PDB file of C-alpha atoms and ligand atoms in Angstrom:
ATOM      1  CA  MET A1486     -25.785 -12.046  -1.230  1.00 61.00           C
ATOM      2  CA  LYS A1487     -25.492  -9.791   1.821  1.00 56.00           C
ATOM      3  CA  LYS A1488     -27.474  -6.527   1.877  1.00 54.00           C
ATOM      4  CA  VAL A1489     -25.636  -3.750   3.708  1.00 52.00           C
ATOM      5  CA  LYS A1490     -27.248  -0.595   5.121  1.00 52.00           C
ATOM      6  CA  LYS A1491     -25.831   2.770   4.018  1.00 50.00           C
ATOM      7  CA  ASN A1492     -23.563   4.194   6.703  1.00 49.00           C
ATOM      8  CA  GLU A1493     -23.497   7.692   8.153  1.00 49.00           C
ATOM      9  CA  PHE A1494     -19.723   8.010   8.552  1.00 54.00           C
ATOM     10  CA  THR A1495     -17.088  10.294   6.974  1.00 63.00           C
ATOM     11  CA  GLU A1496     -17.409  10.757   3.221  1.00 78.00           C
ATOM     12  CA  LEU A1497     -14.585   9.730   0.928  1.00 93.00           C
ATOM     13  CA  GLN A1498     -14.640  11.199  -2.596  1.00 95.00           C
ATOM     14  CA  HIS A1499     -11.087  10.226  -3.595  1.00 97.00           C
ATOM     15  CA  LEU A1500      -8.249   8.343  -1.891  1.00 97.00           C
ATOM     16  CA  LEU A1501      -5.069  10.034  -3.083  1.00 97.00           C
ATOM     17  CA  SER A1502      -2.701  10.040  -0.108  1.00 97.00           C
ATOM     18  CA  ILE A1503      -2.316   9.002   3.515  1.00 98.00           C
ATOM     19  CA  LYS A1504      -0.847  12.444   4.240  1.00 95.00           C
ATOM     20  CA  GLU A1505      -4.295  13.979   3.737  1.00 92.00           C
ATOM     21  CA  MET A1506      -6.322  11.353   5.643  1.00 96.00           C
ATOM     22  CA  ASP A1507      -7.518  11.854   9.174  1.00 95.00           C
ATOM     23  CA  VAL A1508      -7.234   9.182  11.847  1.00 97.00           C
ATOM     24  CA  ALA A1509     -11.027   8.824  12.196  1.00 96.00           C
ATOM     25  CA  LEU A1510     -11.307   7.850   8.541  1.00 97.00           C
ATOM     26  CA  ILE A1511      -8.416   5.379   8.815  1.00 98.00           C
ATOM     27  CA  ASN A1512     -10.115   3.736  11.803  1.00 97.00           C
ATOM     28  CA  GLU A1513     -13.481   3.607  10.007  1.00 97.00           C
ATOM     29  CA  ILE A1514     -11.780   1.764   7.123  1.00 97.00           C
ATOM     30  CA  PHE A1515     -10.156  -0.657   9.601  1.00 97.00           C
ATOM     31  CA  SER A1516     -13.523  -1.350  11.296  1.00 97.00           C
ATOM     32  CA  SER A1517     -15.158  -1.956   7.948  1.00 96.00           C
ATOM     33  CA  ALA A1518     -12.334  -4.355   6.926  1.00 96.00           C
ATOM     34  CA  ASP A1519     -12.851  -6.167  10.267  1.00 95.00           C
ATOM     35  CA  LYS A1520     -16.499  -6.687   9.279  1.00 93.00           C
ATOM     36  CA  PHE A1521     -15.585  -8.120   5.862  1.00 94.00           C
ATOM     37  CA  LEU A1522     -12.967 -10.456   7.354  1.00 92.00           C
ATOM     38  CA  ARG A1523     -15.352 -11.634  10.108  1.00 88.00           C
ATOM     39  CA  ASN A1524     -17.957 -12.483   7.473  1.00 78.00           C
ATOM     40  CA  ASN A1525     -15.457 -14.012   5.072  1.00 66.00           C
ATOM     41  CA  LYS A1526     -15.636 -17.623   6.179  1.00 56.00           C
ATOM     42  CA  SER A1527     -17.209 -18.688   2.874  1.00 53.00           C
ATOM     43  CA  ILE A1528     -16.243 -15.738   0.623  1.00 70.00           C
ATOM     44  CA  ASN A1529     -19.470 -13.757   0.819  1.00 76.00           C
ATOM     45  CA  LYS A1530     -20.718 -11.450  -1.895  1.00 90.00           C
ATOM     46  CA  TYR A1531     -22.217  -8.071  -0.934  1.00 94.00           C
ATOM     47  CA  ASP A1532     -24.555  -5.845  -2.937  1.00 95.00           C
ATOM     48  CA  ILE A1533     -22.717  -2.615  -1.987  1.00 95.00           C
ATOM     49  CA  LEU A1534     -21.446  -1.823  -5.513  1.00 97.00           C
ATOM     50  CA  GLU A1535     -24.323  -3.405  -7.435  1.00 96.00           C
ATOM     51  CA  GLY A1536     -24.873  -1.414 -10.643  1.00 97.00           C
ATOM     52  CA  LYS A1537     -21.492   0.351 -10.296  1.00 97.00           C
ATOM     53  CA  THR A1538     -18.419  -0.039 -12.494  1.00 98.00           C
ATOM     54  CA  VAL A1539     -14.813  -0.074 -11.279  1.00 98.00           C
ATOM     55  CA  CYS A1540     -12.002   0.491 -13.786  1.00 98.00           C
ATOM     56  CA  ASN A1541      -8.430  -0.608 -13.065  1.00 98.00           C
ATOM     57  CA  LEU A1542      -6.080   1.745 -14.922  1.00 98.00           C
ATOM     58  CA  PHE A1543      -2.569   0.421 -14.397  1.00 98.00           C
ATOM     59  CA  PHE A1544      -0.004   2.352 -16.437  1.00 97.00           C
ATOM     60  CA  GLU A1545       2.675   0.456 -14.471  1.00 96.00           C
ATOM     61  CA  ASN A1546       2.830  -3.308 -13.772  1.00 96.00           C
ATOM     62  CA  SER A1547       1.175  -4.908 -10.769  1.00 96.00           C
ATOM     63  CA  THR A1548       0.308  -8.330  -9.399  1.00 97.00           C
ATOM     64  CA  ARG A1549      -1.093  -7.763  -5.889  1.00 98.00           C
ATOM     65  CA  THR A1550      -2.733  -4.334  -6.085  1.00 98.00           C
ATOM     66  CA  GLN A1551      -4.570  -4.821  -9.375  1.00 98.00           C
ATOM     67  CA  THR A1552      -5.726  -8.362  -8.580  1.00 98.00           C
ATOM     68  CA  THR A1553      -6.894  -7.591  -5.054  1.00 98.00           C
ATOM     69  CA  PHE A1554      -8.776  -4.497  -6.283  1.00 98.00           C
ATOM     70  CA  GLU A1555     -10.467  -6.687  -8.889  1.00 98.00           C
ATOM     71  CA  ILE A1556     -11.404  -9.349  -6.314  1.00 97.00           C
ATOM     72  CA  ALA A1557     -12.566  -6.666  -3.845  1.00 97.00           C
ATOM     73  CA  ALA A1558     -14.776  -4.961  -6.458  1.00 97.00           C
ATOM     74  CA  LYS A1559     -16.279  -8.288  -7.562  1.00 96.00           C
ATOM     75  CA  ARG A1560     -17.030  -9.293  -3.958  1.00 95.00           C
ATOM     76  CA  LEU A1561     -18.962  -6.011  -3.678  1.00 95.00           C
ATOM     77  CA  SER A1562     -20.883  -6.932  -6.893  1.00 96.00           C
ATOM     78  CA  ALA A1563     -19.350  -4.247  -9.139  1.00 97.00           C
ATOM     79  CA  ASP A1564     -18.691  -4.697 -12.846  1.00 98.00           C
ATOM     80  CA  VAL A1565     -14.909  -4.549 -13.312  1.00 98.00           C
ATOM     81  CA  ILE A1566     -12.879  -3.337 -16.293  1.00 97.00           C
ATOM     82  CA  ASN A1567      -9.141  -4.064 -16.395  1.00 97.00           C
ATOM     83  CA  LEU A1568      -8.052  -1.738 -19.191  1.00 94.00           C
ATOM     84  CA  ASP A1569      -4.936  -3.057 -20.926  1.00 91.00           C
ATOM     85  CA  ILE A1570      -2.984   0.172 -21.355  1.00 91.00           C
ATOM     86  CA  ALA A1571      -0.498  -1.462 -23.766  1.00 90.00           C
ATOM     87  CA  THR A1572      -3.254  -2.250 -26.297  1.00 88.00           C
ATOM     88  CA  SER A1573      -5.399   0.835 -25.573  1.00 88.00           C
ATOM     89  CA  SER A1574      -5.527   3.969 -27.757  1.00 87.00           C
ATOM     90  CA  GLN A1575      -2.982   5.619 -25.439  1.00 86.00           C
ATOM     91  CA  SER A1576      -0.421   4.459 -28.022  1.00 85.00           C
ATOM     92  CA  LYS A1577      -2.208   6.654 -30.623  1.00 90.00           C
ATOM     93  CA  GLY A1578      -1.628   9.780 -28.561  1.00 91.00           C
ATOM     94  CA  GLU A1579      -4.857   9.980 -26.544  1.00 93.00           C
ATOM     95  CA  SER A1580      -4.385  12.049 -23.385  1.00 94.00           C
ATOM     96  CA  ILE A1581      -5.103  10.549 -19.952  1.00 95.00           C
ATOM     97  CA  LEU A1582      -7.960  13.009 -19.370  1.00 95.00           C
ATOM     98  CA  ASP A1583      -9.584  12.159 -22.723  1.00 95.00           C
ATOM     99  CA  LEU A1584      -9.241   8.479 -21.816  1.00 95.00           C
ATOM    100  CA  ILE A1585     -10.922   9.146 -18.449  1.00 96.00           C
ATOM    101  CA  ASN A1586     -13.768  11.167 -20.024  1.00 95.00           C
ATOM    102  CA  ASN A1587     -14.456   8.349 -22.477  1.00 95.00           C
ATOM    103  CA  LEU A1588     -14.578   5.844 -19.626  1.00 96.00           C
ATOM    104  CA  ILE A1589     -16.922   8.150 -17.694  1.00 96.00           C
ATOM    105  CA  ALA A1590     -19.168   8.182 -20.792  1.00 95.00           C
ATOM    106  CA  MET A1591     -19.226   4.388 -20.339  1.00 96.00           C
ATOM    107  CA  SER A1592     -20.459   4.998 -16.738  1.00 96.00           C
ATOM    108  CA  VAL A1593     -17.323   4.129 -14.769  1.00 97.00           C
ATOM    109  CA  ASN A1594     -17.826   5.109 -11.106  1.00 97.00           C
ATOM    110  CA  ILE A1595     -14.443   4.304  -9.527  1.00 98.00           C
ATOM    111  CA  PHE A1596     -11.008   4.626 -11.167  1.00 98.00           C
ATOM    112  CA  VAL A1597      -8.105   2.737  -9.589  1.00 98.00           C
ATOM    113  CA  VAL A1598      -5.002   4.412 -10.991  1.00 98.00           C
ATOM    114  CA  ARG A1599      -1.339   3.425 -10.904  1.00 98.00           C
ATOM    115  CA  HIS A1600       1.211   5.542 -12.765  1.00 97.00           C
ATOM    116  CA  SER A1601       4.993   5.927 -12.764  1.00 96.00           C
ATOM    117  CA  LYS A1602       4.646   9.736 -12.551  1.00 96.00           C
ATOM    118  CA  PRO A1603       3.877  11.199  -9.107  1.00 97.00           C
ATOM    119  CA  GLY A1604       0.623  13.181  -9.024  1.00 97.00           C
ATOM    120  CA  ILE A1605      -1.262  11.555 -11.940  1.00 97.00           C
ATOM    121  CA  PRO A1606      -4.149  10.201  -9.759  1.00 98.00           C
ATOM    122  CA  GLU A1607      -4.453  13.696  -8.237  1.00 97.00           C
ATOM    123  CA  LEU A1608      -4.504  15.311 -11.699  1.00 97.00           C
ATOM    124  CA  ILE A1609      -7.315  12.976 -12.742  1.00 97.00           C
ATOM    125  CA  ALA A1610      -9.247  13.630  -9.523  1.00 96.00           C
ATOM    126  CA  HIS A1611      -9.025  17.407 -10.005  1.00 95.00           C
ATOM    127  CA  ASN A1612     -10.224  17.244 -13.602  1.00 94.00           C
ATOM    128  CA  ILE A1613     -12.909  14.626 -13.337  1.00 91.00           C
ATOM    129  CA  LYS A1614     -16.215  15.922 -14.730  1.00 79.00           C
ATOM    130  CA  ASN A1615     -18.857  13.951 -12.847  1.00 79.00           C
ATOM    131  CA  ASN A1616     -19.056  12.400  -9.430  1.00 89.00           C
ATOM    132  CA  ALA A1617     -16.583   9.575 -10.212  1.00 95.00           C
ATOM    133  CA  HIS A1618     -14.028   8.520  -7.601  1.00 97.00           C
ATOM    134  CA  VAL A1619     -10.260   8.085  -7.911  1.00 97.00           C
ATOM    135  CA  ILE A1620      -8.094   5.738  -5.854  1.00 98.00           C
ATOM    136  CA  ASN A1621      -4.320   6.122  -5.999  1.00 98.00           C
ATOM    137  CA  ALA A1622      -2.868   2.628  -6.524  1.00 98.00           C
ATOM    138  CA  GLY A1623       0.703   3.951  -6.451  1.00 98.00           C
ATOM    139  CA  ASP A1624       2.127   7.092  -8.107  1.00 98.00           C
ATOM    140  CA  GLY A1625       5.868   7.166  -8.774  1.00 96.00           C
ATOM    141  CA  ASN A1626       7.816   7.425  -5.538  1.00 95.00           C
ATOM    142  CA  LYS A1627       5.103   9.559  -3.889  1.00 97.00           C
ATOM    143  CA  GLU A1628       2.375   7.445  -2.212  1.00 98.00           C
ATOM    144  CA  HIS A1629       0.652   4.060  -2.185  1.00 98.00           C
ATOM    145  CA  PRO A1630      -2.155   4.700   0.327  1.00 98.00           C
ATOM    146  CA  THR A1631      -4.033   1.378   0.204  1.00 98.00           C
ATOM    147  CA  GLN A1632      -0.734  -0.511   0.719  1.00 98.00           C
ATOM    148  CA  ALA A1633      -0.047   1.535   3.877  1.00 98.00           C
ATOM    149  CA  LEU A1634      -3.624   0.960   5.077  1.00 98.00           C
ATOM    150  CA  LEU A1635      -3.325  -2.805   4.672  1.00 98.00           C
ATOM    151  CA  ASP A1636       0.154  -2.902   6.236  1.00 98.00           C
ATOM    152  CA  ALA A1637      -0.938  -0.921   9.301  1.00 98.00           C
ATOM    153  CA  TYR A1638      -4.098  -3.040   9.486  1.00 98.00           C
ATOM    154  CA  THR A1639      -1.950  -6.212   9.457  1.00 98.00           C
ATOM    155  CA  ILE A1640       0.271  -4.884  12.265  1.00 98.00           C
ATOM    156  CA  ARG A1641      -2.837  -3.893  14.245  1.00 98.00           C
ATOM    157  CA  SER A1642      -4.334  -7.377  13.824  1.00 97.00           C
ATOM    158  CA  PHE A1643      -1.330  -8.872  15.679  1.00 97.00           C
ATOM    159  CA  LYS A1644      -0.220  -6.081  18.001  1.00 97.00           C
ATOM    160  CA  LYS A1645      -3.454  -4.117  18.770  1.00 76.00           C
ATOM    161  CA  GLU A1646      -2.065  -0.763  20.076  1.00 94.00           C
ATOM    162  CA  PHE A1647       0.425   1.329  18.062  1.00 98.00           C
ATOM    163  CA  SER A1648       1.406   3.495  21.039  1.00 98.00           C
ATOM    164  CA  GLY A1649       3.838   0.898  22.417  1.00 97.00           C
ATOM    165  CA  LEU A1650       5.379  -0.179  19.103  1.00 98.00           C
ATOM    166  CA  LYS A1651       8.721   0.403  17.428  1.00 98.00           C
ATOM    167  CA  VAL A1652       8.478  -0.213  13.704  1.00 98.00           C
ATOM    168  CA  ALA A1653      11.396  -0.226  11.246  1.00 98.00           C
ATOM    169  CA  ILE A1654      11.128   0.367   7.487  1.00 98.00           C
ATOM    170  CA  VAL A1655      14.211  -0.989   5.736  1.00 98.00           C
ATOM    171  CA  GLY A1656      15.839  -0.363   2.371  1.00 97.00           C
ATOM    172  CA  ASP A1657      15.288   1.961  -0.552  1.00 95.00           C
ATOM    173  CA  ILE A1658      13.327   4.716   1.192  1.00 97.00           C
ATOM    174  CA  GLU A1659      14.131   7.316  -1.495  1.00 95.00           C
ATOM    175  CA  HIS A1660      12.415   5.550  -4.397  1.00 94.00           C
ATOM    176  CA  SER A1661       9.647   3.851  -2.400  1.00 96.00           C
ATOM    177  CA  ARG A1662       6.083   5.194  -2.402  1.00 97.00           C
ATOM    178  CA  VAL A1663       5.209   2.521   0.172  1.00 98.00           C
ATOM    179  CA  ALA A1664       7.801   3.916   2.600  1.00 98.00           C
ATOM    180  CA  LYS A1665       6.321   7.446   2.424  1.00 98.00           C
ATOM    181  CA  SER A1666       2.715   6.307   2.955  1.00 98.00           C
ATOM    182  CA  GLU A1667       3.902   3.950   5.685  1.00 98.00           C
ATOM    183  CA  ILE A1668       5.726   6.698   7.602  1.00 98.00           C
ATOM    184  CA  TYR A1669       2.644   8.949   7.422  1.00 98.00           C
ATOM    185  CA  ILE A1670       0.197   6.284   8.602  1.00 98.00           C
ATOM    186  CA  LEU A1671       2.367   4.934  11.429  1.00 98.00           C
ATOM    187  CA  ASN A1672       2.877   8.444  12.782  1.00 98.00           C
ATOM    188  CA  LYS A1673      -0.823   9.303  12.448  1.00 98.00           C
ATOM    189  CA  LEU A1674      -1.740   6.149  14.381  1.00 98.00           C
ATOM    190  CA  GLY A1675       0.576   7.160  17.236  1.00 98.00           C
ATOM    191  CA  THR A1676       3.372   4.597  16.791  1.00 98.00           C
ATOM    192  CA  LYS A1677       5.921   5.029  19.586  1.00 98.00           C
ATOM    193  CA  GLU A1678       8.923   5.027  17.231  1.00 98.00           C
ATOM    194  CA  VAL A1679       9.099   4.881  13.434  1.00 98.00           C
ATOM    195  CA  ARG A1680      12.588   3.973  12.213  1.00 98.00           C
ATOM    196  CA  VAL A1681      14.067   3.974   8.729  1.00 98.00           C
ATOM    197  CA  ILE A1682      17.116   1.830   8.031  1.00 98.00           C
ATOM    198  CA  GLY A1683      19.176   1.944   4.845  1.00 97.00           C
ATOM    199  CA  PRO A1684      22.264   3.344   3.160  1.00 95.00           C
ATOM    200  CA  GLU A1685      22.651   7.123   3.130  1.00 95.00           C
ATOM    201  CA  SER A1686      22.396   7.023  -0.684  1.00 92.00           C
ATOM    202  CA  LEU A1687      18.847   5.598  -0.509  1.00 95.00           C
ATOM    203  CA  MET A1688      17.450   8.126   1.982  1.00 96.00           C
ATOM    204  CA  PRO A1689      15.385  11.038   0.595  1.00 95.00           C
ATOM    205  CA  LYS A1690      16.630  14.569   1.319  1.00 94.00           C
ATOM    206  CA  SER A1691      13.428  15.299   3.249  1.00 95.00           C
ATOM    207  CA  ILE A1692      13.808  12.322   5.600  1.00 97.00           C
ATOM    208  CA  LYS A1693      14.670  14.479   8.643  1.00 97.00           C
ATOM    209  CA  GLU A1694      11.314  16.245   8.333  1.00 97.00           C
ATOM    210  CA  LEU A1695       9.278  13.020   8.517  1.00 97.00           C
ATOM    211  CA  ASN A1696       9.399  12.266  12.255  1.00 98.00           C
ATOM    212  CA  VAL A1697      11.507   9.107  11.994  1.00 98.00           C
ATOM    213  CA  LYS A1698      14.713   7.812  13.583  1.00 98.00           C
ATOM    214  CA  ILE A1699      17.354   7.254  10.918  1.00 98.00           C
ATOM    215  CA  PHE A1700      19.776   4.300  10.971  1.00 98.00           C
ATOM    216  CA  ASN A1701      22.451   3.359   8.445  1.00 97.00           C
ATOM    217  CA  ASN A1702      23.228   0.093  10.241  1.00 98.00           C
ATOM    218  CA  MET A1703      20.869  -2.908  10.321  1.00 98.00           C
ATOM    219  CA  GLU A1704      21.942  -4.347  13.678  1.00 97.00           C
ATOM    220  CA  GLU A1705      21.440  -0.995  15.442  1.00 98.00           C
ATOM    221  CA  GLY A1706      18.187  -0.181  13.654  1.00 98.00           C
ATOM    222  CA  LEU A1707      16.558  -3.561  14.296  1.00 98.00           C
ATOM    223  CA  LEU A1708      17.273  -3.562  18.026  1.00 98.00           C
ATOM    224  CA  ASP A1709      14.023  -4.278  19.957  1.00 98.00           C
ATOM    225  CA  VAL A1710      11.642  -3.496  17.098  1.00 98.00           C
ATOM    226  CA  ASP A1711       8.107  -4.991  17.068  1.00 98.00           C
ATOM    227  CA  ALA A1712       7.680  -5.026  13.303  1.00 98.00           C
ATOM    228  CA  VAL A1713      10.010  -4.680  10.351  1.00 98.00           C
ATOM    229  CA  LEU A1714       8.837  -3.730   6.870  1.00 98.00           C
ATOM    230  CA  MET A1715      11.298  -4.672   4.131  1.00 98.00           C
ATOM    231  CA  LEU A1716      11.459  -2.823   0.801  1.00 98.00           C
ATOM    232  CA  ARG A1717      12.649  -3.837  -2.633  1.00 94.00           C
ATOM    233  CA  ILE A1718      15.389  -1.857  -4.397  1.00 90.00           C
ATOM    234  CA  GLN A1719      13.280   0.147  -6.882  1.00 82.00           C
ATOM    235  CA  LYS A1720      15.670   0.014  -9.840  1.00 76.00           C
ATOM    236  CA  GLU A1721      12.973   1.213 -12.253  1.00 77.00           C
ATOM    237  CA  ARG A1722      12.968   4.613 -10.503  1.00 74.00           C
ATOM    238  CA  MET A1723      16.748   5.026 -10.048  1.00 72.00           C
ATOM    239  CA  ARG A1724      18.460   7.545 -12.308  1.00 68.00           C
ATOM    240  CA  LYS A1725      21.898   6.131 -11.431  1.00 70.00           C
ATOM    241  CA  ASN A1726      22.983   2.966  -9.674  1.00 69.00           C
ATOM    242  CA  THR A1727      23.183   3.971  -6.012  1.00 72.00           C
ATOM    243  CA  ILE A1728      24.164   0.569  -4.598  1.00 75.00           C
ATOM    244  CA  PRO A1729      27.493  -1.198  -5.277  1.00 75.00           C
ATOM    245  CA  SER A1730      25.949  -4.621  -6.104  1.00 88.00           C
ATOM    246  CA  GLU A1731      22.994  -6.735  -4.958  1.00 91.00           C
ATOM    247  CA  LYS A1732      25.415  -9.071  -3.170  1.00 93.00           C
ATOM    248  CA  GLU A1733      27.025  -6.185  -1.275  1.00 94.00           C
ATOM    249  CA  TYR A1734      23.602  -4.732  -0.479  1.00 94.00           C
ATOM    250  CA  PHE A1735      22.414  -8.059   0.975  1.00 96.00           C
ATOM    251  CA  LYS A1736      25.589  -8.259   3.090  1.00 96.00           C
ATOM    252  CA  SER A1737      24.829  -4.905   4.701  1.00 96.00           C
ATOM    253  CA  PHE A1738      21.021  -4.594   4.605  1.00 97.00           C
ATOM    254  CA  GLY A1739      19.555  -8.015   3.802  1.00 97.00           C
ATOM    255  CA  LEU A1740      17.199  -9.402   6.472  1.00 98.00           C
ATOM    256  CA  THR A1741      18.590 -12.751   7.640  1.00 98.00           C
ATOM    257  CA  LYS A1742      17.540 -14.986  10.546  1.00 98.00           C
ATOM    258  CA  ASP A1743      20.623 -13.859  12.471  1.00 98.00           C
ATOM    259  CA  ARG A1744      19.867 -10.175  12.002  1.00 98.00           C
ATOM    260  CA  LEU A1745      16.226 -10.667  12.943  1.00 98.00           C
ATOM    261  CA  LYS A1746      17.408 -11.863  16.389  1.00 98.00           C
ATOM    262  CA  GLN A1747      18.187  -8.191  17.187  1.00 98.00           C
ATOM    263  CA  ALA A1748      14.448  -7.475  17.072  1.00 98.00           C
ATOM    264  CA  LYS A1749      11.877  -8.594  19.651  1.00 98.00           C
ATOM    265  CA  LYS A1750      11.179 -12.350  19.647  1.00 98.00           C
ATOM    266  CA  ASP A1751       7.666 -11.817  18.297  1.00 98.00           C
ATOM    267  CA  CYS A1752       8.694  -9.184  15.736  1.00 98.00           C
ATOM    268  CA  LEU A1753       6.524  -9.307  12.606  1.00 98.00           C
ATOM    269  CA  VAL A1754       8.174  -9.352   9.177  1.00 98.00           C
ATOM    270  CA  LEU A1755       6.282  -7.485   6.448  1.00 98.00           C
ATOM    271  CA  HIS A1756       7.016  -6.863   2.768  1.00 98.00           C
ATOM    272  CA  PRO A1757       4.655  -5.191   0.264  1.00 98.00           C
ATOM    273  CA  GLY A1758       5.997  -7.399  -2.546  1.00 96.00           C
ATOM    274  CA  PRO A1759       7.295  -8.230  -5.018  1.00 96.00           C
ATOM    275  CA  ILE A1760      10.082  -9.877  -2.992  1.00 96.00           C
ATOM    276  CA  ASN A1761      13.623 -10.096  -4.318  1.00 94.00           C
ATOM    277  CA  ARG A1762      14.934 -13.102  -2.386  1.00 97.00           C
ATOM    278  CA  GLY A1763      18.619 -12.879  -1.542  1.00 95.00           C
ATOM    279  CA  VAL A1764      18.666  -9.111  -2.232  1.00 94.00           C
ATOM    280  CA  GLU A1765      16.672  -7.488   0.610  1.00 96.00           C
ATOM    281  CA  ILE A1766      15.405 -10.621   2.362  1.00 98.00           C
ATOM    282  CA  ASP A1767      16.565 -14.196   2.894  1.00 98.00           C
ATOM    283  CA  SER A1768      14.111 -16.965   1.960  1.00 98.00           C
ATOM    284  CA  LEU A1769      14.328 -18.408   5.495  1.00 98.00           C
ATOM    285  CA  VAL A1770      12.887 -15.117   6.804  1.00 98.00           C
ATOM    286  CA  ALA A1771      10.411 -14.502   3.959  1.00 98.00           C
ATOM    287  CA  ASP A1772       8.930 -17.975   4.473  1.00 98.00           C
ATOM    288  CA  GLY A1773       9.599 -18.150   8.235  1.00 98.00           C
ATOM    289  CA  ASP A1774       7.298 -18.151  11.273  1.00 98.00           C
ATOM    290  CA  GLN A1775       7.490 -14.378  11.787  1.00 98.00           C
ATOM    291  CA  SER A1776       6.571 -13.503   8.213  1.00 98.00           C
ATOM    292  CA  VAL A1777       3.073 -12.056   7.678  1.00 98.00           C
ATOM    293  CA  ILE A1778       3.665 -11.280   4.007  1.00 98.00           C
ATOM    294  CA  LEU A1779       0.792 -13.402   2.683  1.00 98.00           C
ATOM    295  CA  GLU A1780      -1.461 -12.168   5.506  1.00 97.00           C
ATOM    296  CA  GLN A1781      -0.846  -8.660   4.098  1.00 98.00           C
ATOM    297  CA  VAL A1782      -2.069  -9.807   0.671  1.00 98.00           C
ATOM    298  CA  LYS A1783      -5.212 -11.379   2.169  1.00 96.00           C
ATOM    299  CA  ASN A1784      -5.929  -8.251   4.222  1.00 96.00           C
ATOM    300  CA  GLY A1785      -5.492  -6.180   1.047  1.00 97.00           C
ATOM    301  CA  ILE A1786      -8.807  -7.488  -0.286  1.00 96.00           C
ATOM    302  CA  ALA A1787     -10.744  -6.515   2.863  1.00 96.00           C
ATOM    303  CA  ILE A1788      -9.077  -3.077   3.045  1.00 97.00           C
ATOM    304  CA  ARG A1789      -9.846  -2.357  -0.622  1.00 98.00           C
ATOM    305  CA  MET A1790     -13.441  -3.493  -0.145  1.00 97.00           C
ATOM    306  CA  ALA A1791     -13.662  -1.132   2.836  1.00 97.00           C
ATOM    307  CA  VAL A1792     -12.256   1.827   0.854  1.00 98.00           C
ATOM    308  CA  MET A1793     -14.683   1.334  -2.043  1.00 98.00           C
ATOM    309  CA  GLU A1794     -17.609   0.826   0.339  1.00 97.00           C
ATOM    310  CA  LYS A1795     -16.802   4.141   2.020  1.00 96.00           C
ATOM    311  CA  MET A1796     -16.724   5.944  -1.346  1.00 96.00           C
ATOM    312  CA  ILE A1797     -20.056   4.698  -2.576  1.00 92.00           C
ATOM    313  CA  ASN A1798     -22.121   4.641   0.637  1.00 78.00           C
TER     314      ASN A1798
HETATM  315  N1   CP B 590       2.655  -4.063  -3.201  1.00 86.82           N
HETATM  316  C1   CP B 590       2.402  -3.821  -4.500  1.00 86.82           C
HETATM  317  O1   CP B 590       2.075  -2.704  -4.888  1.00 86.82           O
HETATM  318  O2   CP B 590       2.532  -4.907  -5.316  1.00 86.82           O
HETATM  319  P1   CP B 590       2.175  -4.906  -6.872  1.00 86.82           P
HETATM  320  O3   CP B 590       3.203  -4.027  -7.553  1.00 86.82           O
HETATM  321  O4   CP B 590       2.271  -6.342  -7.308  1.00 86.82           O
HETATM  322  O5   CP B 590       0.809  -4.334  -7.034  1.00 86.82           O
END
C-alpha cells in the first residue's frame, strides 16, 4: 500500500464540465495520472481514499466509464457502491435528490453520475447538503469531462505538444457529449486546429461558435491531421433518423485504411467506445497499428484516479 502526502494544488469540489475547468487544473490532473501510470507496473494500491465511499450512479448504460471508475476507486482504497438503478426504489417514484440524500446518510463521499438528461449532475451538485463531491460521467448530449481528459491525455502521451497539432473529430457531433467536451479541452490546451467532420444534419446549430473548422467531406477534413477521434451515431438521442442508412453513412464518413492515408503517416486513431464496426469505423482501422483505442481505456483508470485524488486531498 502506497502512502501519499496531501497536495497543495487547486481544489476540486465537483467535476461537471470541461468548459468550466482551467488549464492549470487539467495539467495537474495529467501530472497526477503520469504518477499513477509510472507506479503501475504491478497494479499498486494507494491509501488516498481509505475510509471514503464512492457511489456509481448510472441512470444510462456504460461499460468503460463505470468499470474504470470502479477500478480507479478501488485502487485508491475506497469502498465502492454500484447502485443498480433498475432495481432501486427509483421505480417507486423516489426523486433523484431524495436518493442522493439517503446515500449521503450512508456516508457516500463521491457520486459518479451518468444521466440521459443534460444538467442532472449539476442539479445534484447544487443541491447536495454536505461536502460530498459530484463527477459528471456523461449527461445527455452536453458533456463527458473525464472522457475528454483521458482522450487529451492519450494524445499528449504520443504527441507531447498540442500547439502543433491538427485534430479531427468525426461523426455525430450534434448528439455527442464527448465531442463537446473534446472541442473545449483541445482548444483550452492550445491545439493548432480543431476540426469537426460530418454531415450537415449531424452538426449542432452552435458549431460555428466553438472555434472549430467544419468539414462535410472526409477526404478534405482528414488531410494532414495528427489525430482523428471517431464517434458513434448516437441513435438513442436522435428524435428523427438523420442519416439515410448505416451503409450509406459508412460510404461517406466511415474511417477506412484508404481514407486514413489522407492524414499524417503517424496519425493516431481514437474512439471513446462503444465501437460500431462497419458503421463509423472499419475493423482494419479499429484494430490497426495507428489505433490507440485500448490505450484510451487504460489511461481512463489513471485519469479517474487523478480526478478523485484531487477532490479528496
Ligand atoms: N466512452 C464511454 O463513455 O463508454 P461507456 O458508455 O461504455 O461508458
